[in-house]
XYZ file of C-alpha atoms in Angstrom:
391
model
C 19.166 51.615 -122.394
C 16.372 54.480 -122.832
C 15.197 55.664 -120.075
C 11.359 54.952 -120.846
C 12.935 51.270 -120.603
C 14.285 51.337 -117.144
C 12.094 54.006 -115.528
C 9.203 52.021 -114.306
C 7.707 54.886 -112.769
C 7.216 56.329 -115.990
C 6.649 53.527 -118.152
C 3.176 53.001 -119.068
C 1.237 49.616 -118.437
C 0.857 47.275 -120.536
C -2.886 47.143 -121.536
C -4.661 44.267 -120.525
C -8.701 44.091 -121.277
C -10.473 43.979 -117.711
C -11.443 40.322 -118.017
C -8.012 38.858 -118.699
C -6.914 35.260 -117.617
C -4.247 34.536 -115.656
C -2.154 33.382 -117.824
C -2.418 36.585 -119.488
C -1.533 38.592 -116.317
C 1.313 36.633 -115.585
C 3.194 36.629 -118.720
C 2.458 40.501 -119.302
C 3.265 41.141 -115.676
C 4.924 44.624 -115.096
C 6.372 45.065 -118.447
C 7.184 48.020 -119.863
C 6.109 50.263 -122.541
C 7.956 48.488 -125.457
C 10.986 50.490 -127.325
C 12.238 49.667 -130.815
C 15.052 47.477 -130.016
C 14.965 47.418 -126.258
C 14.305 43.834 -124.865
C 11.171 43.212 -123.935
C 12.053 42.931 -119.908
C 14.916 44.831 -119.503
C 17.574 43.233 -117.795
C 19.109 44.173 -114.069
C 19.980 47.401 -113.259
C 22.916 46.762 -110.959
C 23.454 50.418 -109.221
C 24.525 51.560 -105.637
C 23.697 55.414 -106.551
C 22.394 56.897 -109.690
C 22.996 60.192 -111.408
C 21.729 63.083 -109.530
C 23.162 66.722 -110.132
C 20.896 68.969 -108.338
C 18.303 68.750 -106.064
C 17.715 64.829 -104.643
C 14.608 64.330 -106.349
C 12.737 61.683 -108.740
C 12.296 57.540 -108.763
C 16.199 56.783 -108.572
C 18.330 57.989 -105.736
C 20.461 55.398 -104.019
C 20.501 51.947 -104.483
C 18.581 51.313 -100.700
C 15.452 52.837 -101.973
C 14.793 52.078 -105.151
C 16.278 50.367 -108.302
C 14.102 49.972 -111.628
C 14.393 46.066 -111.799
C 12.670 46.239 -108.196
C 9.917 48.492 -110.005
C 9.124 46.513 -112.695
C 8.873 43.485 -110.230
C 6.385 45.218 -108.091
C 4.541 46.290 -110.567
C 4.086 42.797 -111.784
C 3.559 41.412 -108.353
C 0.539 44.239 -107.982
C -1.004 43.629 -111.103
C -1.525 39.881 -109.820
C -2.547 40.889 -106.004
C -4.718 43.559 -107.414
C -5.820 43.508 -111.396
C -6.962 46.358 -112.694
C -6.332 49.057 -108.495
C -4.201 52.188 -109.292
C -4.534 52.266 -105.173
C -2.395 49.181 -104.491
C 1.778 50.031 -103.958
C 4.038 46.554 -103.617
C 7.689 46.363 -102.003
C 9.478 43.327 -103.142
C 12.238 42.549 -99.648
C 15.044 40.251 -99.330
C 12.866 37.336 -97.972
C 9.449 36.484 -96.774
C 10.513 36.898 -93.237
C 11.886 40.469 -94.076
C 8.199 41.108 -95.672
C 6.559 39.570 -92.377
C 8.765 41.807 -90.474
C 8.325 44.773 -91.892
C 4.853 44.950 -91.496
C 4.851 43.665 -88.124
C 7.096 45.891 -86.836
C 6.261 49.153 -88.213
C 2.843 48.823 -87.611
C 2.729 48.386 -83.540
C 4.478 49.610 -80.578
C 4.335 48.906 -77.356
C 1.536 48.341 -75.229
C -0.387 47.212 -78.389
C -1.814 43.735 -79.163
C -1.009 41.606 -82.459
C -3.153 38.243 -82.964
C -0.916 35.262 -84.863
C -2.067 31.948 -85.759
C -0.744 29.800 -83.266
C -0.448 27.145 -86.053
C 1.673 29.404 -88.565
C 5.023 29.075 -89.922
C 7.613 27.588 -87.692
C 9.245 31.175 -87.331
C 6.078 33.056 -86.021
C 7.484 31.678 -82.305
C 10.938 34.018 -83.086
C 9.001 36.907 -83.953
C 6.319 36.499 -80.827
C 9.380 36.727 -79.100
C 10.505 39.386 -80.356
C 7.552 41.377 -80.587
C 6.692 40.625 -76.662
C 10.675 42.367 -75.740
C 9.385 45.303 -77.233
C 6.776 45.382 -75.086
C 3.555 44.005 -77.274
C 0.942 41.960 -76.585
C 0.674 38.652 -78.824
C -2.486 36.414 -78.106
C -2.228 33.287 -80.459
C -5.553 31.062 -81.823
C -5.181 28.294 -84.339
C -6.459 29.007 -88.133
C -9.427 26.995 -88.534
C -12.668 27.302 -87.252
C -11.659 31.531 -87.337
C -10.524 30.618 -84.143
C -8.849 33.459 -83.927
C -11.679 35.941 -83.867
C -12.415 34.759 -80.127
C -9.188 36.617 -79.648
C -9.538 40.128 -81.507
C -11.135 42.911 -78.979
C -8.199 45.481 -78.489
C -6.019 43.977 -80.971
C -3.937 47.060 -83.283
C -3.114 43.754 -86.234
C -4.450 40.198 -86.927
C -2.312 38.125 -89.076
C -3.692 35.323 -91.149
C -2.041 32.564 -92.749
C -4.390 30.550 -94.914
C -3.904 28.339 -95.694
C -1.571 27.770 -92.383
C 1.669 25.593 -92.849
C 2.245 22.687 -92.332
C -1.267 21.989 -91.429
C -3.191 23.136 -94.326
C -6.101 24.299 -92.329
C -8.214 27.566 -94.626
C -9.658 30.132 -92.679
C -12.451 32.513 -93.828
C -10.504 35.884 -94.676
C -13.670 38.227 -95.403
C -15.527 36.905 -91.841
C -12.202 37.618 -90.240
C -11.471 41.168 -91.781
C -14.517 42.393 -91.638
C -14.646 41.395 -87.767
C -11.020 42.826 -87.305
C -11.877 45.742 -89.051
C -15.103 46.569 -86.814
C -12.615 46.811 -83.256
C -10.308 49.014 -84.914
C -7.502 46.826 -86.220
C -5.406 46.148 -89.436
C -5.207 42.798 -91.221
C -2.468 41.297 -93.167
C -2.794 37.858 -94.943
C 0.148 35.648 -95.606
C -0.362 34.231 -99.187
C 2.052 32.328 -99.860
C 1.067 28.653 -99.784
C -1.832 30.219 -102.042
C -0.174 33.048 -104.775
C -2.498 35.788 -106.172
C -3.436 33.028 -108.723
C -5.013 31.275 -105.313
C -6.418 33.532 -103.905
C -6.172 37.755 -104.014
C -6.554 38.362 -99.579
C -6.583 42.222 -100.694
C -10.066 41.984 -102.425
C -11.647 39.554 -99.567
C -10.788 42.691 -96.998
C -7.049 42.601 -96.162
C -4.965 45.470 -95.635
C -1.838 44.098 -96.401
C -1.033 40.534 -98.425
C 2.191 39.667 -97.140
C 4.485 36.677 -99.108
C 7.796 34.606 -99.707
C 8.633 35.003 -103.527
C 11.078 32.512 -102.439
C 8.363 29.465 -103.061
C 5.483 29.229 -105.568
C 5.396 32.198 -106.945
C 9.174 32.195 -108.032
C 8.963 28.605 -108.203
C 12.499 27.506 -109.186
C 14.229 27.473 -105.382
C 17.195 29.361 -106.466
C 16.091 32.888 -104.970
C 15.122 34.077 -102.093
C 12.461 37.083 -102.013
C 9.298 38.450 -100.557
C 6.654 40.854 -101.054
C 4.084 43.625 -99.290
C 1.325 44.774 -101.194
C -1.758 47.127 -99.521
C -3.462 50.128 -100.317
C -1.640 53.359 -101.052
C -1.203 54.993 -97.758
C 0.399 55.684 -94.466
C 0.308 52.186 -93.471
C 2.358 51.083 -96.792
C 4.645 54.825 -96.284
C 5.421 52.992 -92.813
C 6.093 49.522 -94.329
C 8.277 51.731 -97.290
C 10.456 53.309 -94.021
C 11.470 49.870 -92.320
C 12.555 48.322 -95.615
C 14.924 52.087 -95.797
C 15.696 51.698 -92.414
C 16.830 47.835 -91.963
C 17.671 47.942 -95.395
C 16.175 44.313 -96.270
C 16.453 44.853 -99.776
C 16.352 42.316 -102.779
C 19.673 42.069 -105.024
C 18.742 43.878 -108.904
C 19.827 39.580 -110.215
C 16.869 38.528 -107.988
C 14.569 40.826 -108.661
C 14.970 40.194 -112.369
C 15.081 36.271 -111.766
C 11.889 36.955 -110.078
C 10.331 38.644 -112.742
C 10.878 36.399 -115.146
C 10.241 33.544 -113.498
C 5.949 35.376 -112.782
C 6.094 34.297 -116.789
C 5.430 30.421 -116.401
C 3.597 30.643 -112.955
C -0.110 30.284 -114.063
C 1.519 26.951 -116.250
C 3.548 26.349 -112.886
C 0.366 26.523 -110.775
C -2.124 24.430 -112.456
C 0.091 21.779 -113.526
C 1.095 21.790 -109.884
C -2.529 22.265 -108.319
C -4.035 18.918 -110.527
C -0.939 16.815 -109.637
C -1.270 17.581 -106.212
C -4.976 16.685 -106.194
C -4.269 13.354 -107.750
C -1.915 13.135 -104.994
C -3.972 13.372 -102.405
C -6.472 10.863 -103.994
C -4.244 8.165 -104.028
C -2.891 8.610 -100.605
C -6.342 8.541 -99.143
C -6.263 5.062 -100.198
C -3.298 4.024 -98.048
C -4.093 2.526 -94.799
C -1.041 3.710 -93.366
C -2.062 7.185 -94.133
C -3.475 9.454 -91.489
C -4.474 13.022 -91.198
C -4.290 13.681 -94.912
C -4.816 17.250 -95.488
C -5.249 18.962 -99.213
C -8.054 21.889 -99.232
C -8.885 20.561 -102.814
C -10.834 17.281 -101.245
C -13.955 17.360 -101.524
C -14.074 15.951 -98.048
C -11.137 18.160 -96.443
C -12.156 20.142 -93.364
C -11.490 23.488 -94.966
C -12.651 22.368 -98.942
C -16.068 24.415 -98.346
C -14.454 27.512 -97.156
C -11.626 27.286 -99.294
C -13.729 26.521 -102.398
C -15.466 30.118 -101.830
C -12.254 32.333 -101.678
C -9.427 30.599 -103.509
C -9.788 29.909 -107.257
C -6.160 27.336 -106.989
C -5.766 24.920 -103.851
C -2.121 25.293 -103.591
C 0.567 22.246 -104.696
C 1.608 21.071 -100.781
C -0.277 18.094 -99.174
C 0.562 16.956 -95.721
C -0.363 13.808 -93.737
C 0.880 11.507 -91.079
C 2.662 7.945 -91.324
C 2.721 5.914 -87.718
C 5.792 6.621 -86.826
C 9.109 9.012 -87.170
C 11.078 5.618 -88.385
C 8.543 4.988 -90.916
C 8.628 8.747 -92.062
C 12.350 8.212 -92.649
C 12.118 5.373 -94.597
C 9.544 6.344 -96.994
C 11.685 10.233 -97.641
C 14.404 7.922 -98.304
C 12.981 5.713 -101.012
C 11.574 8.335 -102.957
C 13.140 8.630 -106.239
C 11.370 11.814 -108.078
C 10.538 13.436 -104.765
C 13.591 15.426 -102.952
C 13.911 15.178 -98.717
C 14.278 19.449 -98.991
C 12.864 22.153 -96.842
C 10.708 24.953 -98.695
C 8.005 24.582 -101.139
C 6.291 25.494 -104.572
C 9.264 24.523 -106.737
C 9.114 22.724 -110.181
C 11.091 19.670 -108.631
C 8.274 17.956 -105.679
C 10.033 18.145 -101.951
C 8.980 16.683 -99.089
C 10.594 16.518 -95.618
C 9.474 15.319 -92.117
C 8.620 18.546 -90.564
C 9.095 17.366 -87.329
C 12.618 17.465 -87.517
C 12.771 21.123 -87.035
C 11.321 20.877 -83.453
C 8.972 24.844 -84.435
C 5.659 23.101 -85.228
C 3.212 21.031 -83.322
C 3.455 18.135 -85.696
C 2.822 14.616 -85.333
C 6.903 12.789 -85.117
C 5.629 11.308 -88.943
C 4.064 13.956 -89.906
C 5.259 14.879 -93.639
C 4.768 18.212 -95.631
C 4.682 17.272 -99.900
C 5.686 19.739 -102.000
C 4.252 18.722 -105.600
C 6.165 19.942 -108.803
C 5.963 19.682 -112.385
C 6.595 16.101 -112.989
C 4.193 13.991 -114.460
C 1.463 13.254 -112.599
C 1.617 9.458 -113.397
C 5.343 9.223 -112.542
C 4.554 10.923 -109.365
C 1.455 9.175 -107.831
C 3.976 5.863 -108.826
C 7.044 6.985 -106.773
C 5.193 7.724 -103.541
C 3.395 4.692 -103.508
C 6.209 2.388 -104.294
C 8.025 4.002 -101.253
C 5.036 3.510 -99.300
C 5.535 0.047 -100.251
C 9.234 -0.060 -99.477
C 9.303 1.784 -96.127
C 7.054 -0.700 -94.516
C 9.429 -3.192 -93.697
């Protein structure tokens, strides 16, 4: 393989006009220059150490650092989170918690003062934890209502999740950075419920967009993966020297799994995004359904501030049934829909979230995860086990 096919560093972008679609983006996604006879994504470059008489120096080094199949997925992942920035740098990690981490932790120290959602992923209560043993100070506010800007003064990093998980509540990122930003502190943005097709958290203010490849964007729940992405700079250098020093790396077979799976994802998305909205219509009409949350309602909560930053609503719906019995029943009637943890894959999930015992959920509280199946198909399953679950 030449090397103008493996070194992404070198390889030139793919030229996309300024007002490309998504679509567009995503299938052209971090490709390289094209070589007579070279594959058009290169396959994985599976590599501990690399050639290197002489003096240590250029892209490839040791397998810890850098391989190509991680460049060409960052470069992909960028040109979503940032179309069109030479100033954005992405590092693809082993997981979405090793991306959380890494910025977390190699941003503060202690005696500084991080802000969380206190209605975030379930594992935000480890890493408070965590964070507070080292000797930082977390202060917690929920996502809607900005909430959490009541909690900002002396704060060194405010993390966002919008919209939050389970609850689906949206949060207005520009109000937020911009007030973050004015006492001194750094903002990343979890995006994964949302994916650069969503919404792009670097252009509404945010200095880092933080994600799990393992869900939507990947889409196909056979990898596990996450992502950093923020301007070029000493805050990324820092994030670039925990992923060297924990070594929370992505294997070369996931990166490239990865990478071609960014292909189908604005297909993925919409599909997913219009089921899910027909989704939520029909589940307004049950009586048994309570606390329906989707931020593509007109008549959600968080549709008006959602409907000025995100241009895709996402493909997971939650809401409540009375009771944790009745919960069970209906996950286990379901036909098309799988009782699975995670979300954003092609096949719909859905689980009672409550089992887990990390999130202030309602005991029938479920999280729907809606795939690619046909919408009609779908809308019929979930109503039918409606139907059969209230016995």
């Amino acid at each position: 393989m030449s090397d103008s096919a493996t070194n992404g560093h070198d390889a030139a972008r793919a030229a996309l006009p300024p007002d490309a679609g998504d679509g567009t983006r995503a299938v052209r996604a971090g490709l390289p220059e094209p070589v007579k006879h070279e594959p058009t994504l290169p396959g994985p470059v599976f590599a501990a150490h690399f050639h290197l008489p002489g003096d240590p120096t250029g892209p490839y080094t040791y397998g810890r650092d850098e391989n190509p199949t991680w460049t060409l997925l960052e470069r992909a992942i960028g040109g979503l989170e940032a179309p069109g920035r030479d100033d954005v740098e992405t590092l693809v990690f082993a997981s979405g918690m090793a991306a959380i981490s890494s910025v977390l932790f190699s941003q503060v120290k202690a005696g500084d003062v991080v802000v969380l959602p206190s209605d975030g992923y379930q594992v935000l209560p480890l890493v408070r934890a965590q964070l507070e043993a080292y000797g930082v100070e977390v202060r917690t506010a929920p996502t809607g209502q900005d909430a959490q800007l009541d909690v900002l003064d002396g704060a060194r990093l405010l993390w966002i999740e919008t919209p939050s998980n389970p609850g689906l509540d949206v949060c207005d990122v520009r109000r937020l950075a911009e007030a973050a930003h004015a006492r001194g502190a750094l903002v990343a943005v979890d995006n994964t419920l949302a994916t650069p097709l969503g919404q792009r958290p670097l252009e509404l203010g945010a200095d880092f967009v933080v994600a799990s490849g393992t869900k939507q964007l990947t889409g196909h729940g056979d990898i596990l993966l996450g992502y950093v992405a923020g301007r070029t700079g000493e805050p990324m250098t820092a994030v670039r020297r925990w992923r060297k020093i924990v070594g929370a790396i992505p294997g070369p077979m996931e990166a490239w799994l990865a990478h071609r799976s960014l292909a189908t994802l604005q297909l993925r998305a919409d599909r997913q995004n219009a089921t899910a909205l027909r989704v939520a219509e029909a589940l307004r009409s049950r009586p048994e359904v309570t606390g329906l949350r989707y931020p593509g309602l007109p008549d959600d909560p968080s549709h008006e501030i959602a409907s000025r930053q995100m241009r895709r609503y996402g493909c997971v719906v939650s809401f409540t049934l009375p009771s944790r019995a009745r919960a069970d029943r209906f996950l286990d009637a379901l036909r098309l829909v799988d009782d699975a943890t995670s979300f954003g894959g092609v096949r719909s999930t859905a689980e009672r979230r409550g089992r887990w015992g990390g999130d202030a959920v309602p005991e029938g509280f479920v999280r729907l995860s809606v795939g690619a199946e046909d919408p009609e198909d779908l809308v019929a399953d979930l109503l039918r086990a409606l139907d059969a679950s209230a016995g």
